[in-house]
């Protein structure tokens, strides 16, 4: 009798199990063939900064910079740029613009926190070792003319020319501004005066060029502006030093 009762309970339990697996609430809903499958996100696994030069001469110049994210099919290709010294340079449209003399560490970071860093330095191409304003007197004890130089600025350019067309050289352009301040006899100078000179020296101390500052037919109080250009300046001689001397 007990065996018969046990068999009946076992049959009922099995029937209930079979009924639960095939019940409607647990069935997998039919797939909608019109649904668009969800696109799988691909995270970056690495990043590499591409910088065309590790340094630049002077401010207001630029070099090329970019960042390559791997894999190439990473869903988010955005890069965040940061600088340890943001006064030195900034990035705009894959170009690194120089803003001030100094060094900075550039960091490129992906959306998921991976990063790469490079060092970059902005160096001075030319320095001056004189103070302004500077006064220069030209003439004899009986007839003297005095000139004051109030400002000397410079710019430099890279160019190729001549037989060394595949080699980089540079030129430095000085802009000299000043004024004729005095004429001892109260007379106006009607001739050309060479009263000062700018000499340029390379980083080993050798003179690489000299240009005279001259004026012509200036009245007292007249202002002058001269441009002096030094050609064929090799880049590997920088930083250069400019000295202002009496002519």
Short mmCIF file of N, CA and C in Angstrom, two decimals, residues 43-48 67-74 76-79 109-111:
data_model
loop_
_atom_site.label_atom_id
_atom_site.label_comp_id
_atom_site.label_asym_id
_atom_site.label_seq_id
_atom_site.Cartn_x
_atom_site.Cartn_y
_atom_site.Cartn_z
N UNK A 43 36.22 49.52 -27.09
CA UNK A 43 36.99 50.46 -26.28
C UNK A 43 38.42 50.59 -26.80
N UNK A 44 39.03 51.77 -26.64
CA UNK A 44 40.46 51.92 -26.99
C UNK A 44 41.32 51.02 -26.12
N UNK A 45 42.37 50.49 -26.71
CA UNK A 45 43.34 49.68 -25.97
C UNK A 45 44.71 50.35 -25.91
N UNK A 46 44.87 51.46 -26.63
CA UNK A 46 46.15 52.16 -26.61
C UNK A 46 46.05 53.50 -27.31
N UNK A 47 47.06 54.36 -27.08
CA UNK A 47 47.11 55.67 -27.72
C UNK A 47 48.57 56.06 -27.89
N UNK A 48 48.88 56.71 -29.01
CA UNK A 48 50.25 57.12 -29.33
C UNK A 48 50.25 58.53 -29.87
N UNK A 67 47.22 62.28 -32.45
CA UNK A 67 47.24 61.09 -31.61
C UNK A 67 46.54 59.95 -32.34
N UNK A 68 47.15 58.78 -32.32
CA UNK A 68 46.58 57.59 -32.94
C UNK A 68 46.03 56.67 -31.87
N UNK A 69 44.74 56.34 -31.97
CA UNK A 69 44.10 55.44 -31.02
C UNK A 69 44.03 54.05 -31.63
N UNK A 70 44.34 53.05 -30.84
CA UNK A 70 44.20 51.67 -31.28
C UNK A 70 43.16 50.96 -30.39
N UNK A 71 42.37 50.03 -30.98
CA UNK A 71 42.36 49.69 -32.41
C UNK A 71 41.74 50.81 -33.23
N UNK A 72 41.93 50.74 -34.53
CA UNK A 72 41.45 51.81 -35.40
C UNK A 72 39.93 51.88 -35.44
N UNK A 73 39.26 50.81 -35.05
CA UNK A 73 37.79 50.80 -35.07
C UNK A 73 37.20 51.08 -33.69
N UNK A 74 38.00 51.66 -32.79
CA UNK A 74 37.47 52.01 -31.47
C UNK A 74 36.27 52.94 -31.64
N UNK A 76 34.91 55.29 -29.73
CA UNK A 76 35.13 56.69 -29.35
C UNK A 76 36.58 57.06 -29.65
N UNK A 77 36.78 57.93 -30.61
CA UNK A 77 38.11 58.35 -31.02
C UNK A 77 38.51 59.69 -30.41
N UNK A 78 37.76 60.19 -29.46
CA UNK A 78 38.05 61.50 -28.88
C UNK A 78 39.32 61.45 -28.01
N UNK A 79 40.08 62.56 -28.08
CA UNK A 79 41.33 62.68 -27.32
C UNK A 79 41.27 63.97 -26.49
N UNK A 109 44.87 61.72 -23.69
CA UNK A 109 44.11 60.74 -22.92
C UNK A 109 42.87 60.30 -23.68
N UNK A 110 42.60 58.99 -23.68
CA UNK A 110 41.41 58.46 -24.33
C UNK A 110 40.20 58.57 -23.41
N UNK A 111 39.03 58.21 -23.95
CA UNK A 111 37.79 58.30 -23.17
C UNK A 111 37.79 57.36 -21.98
#
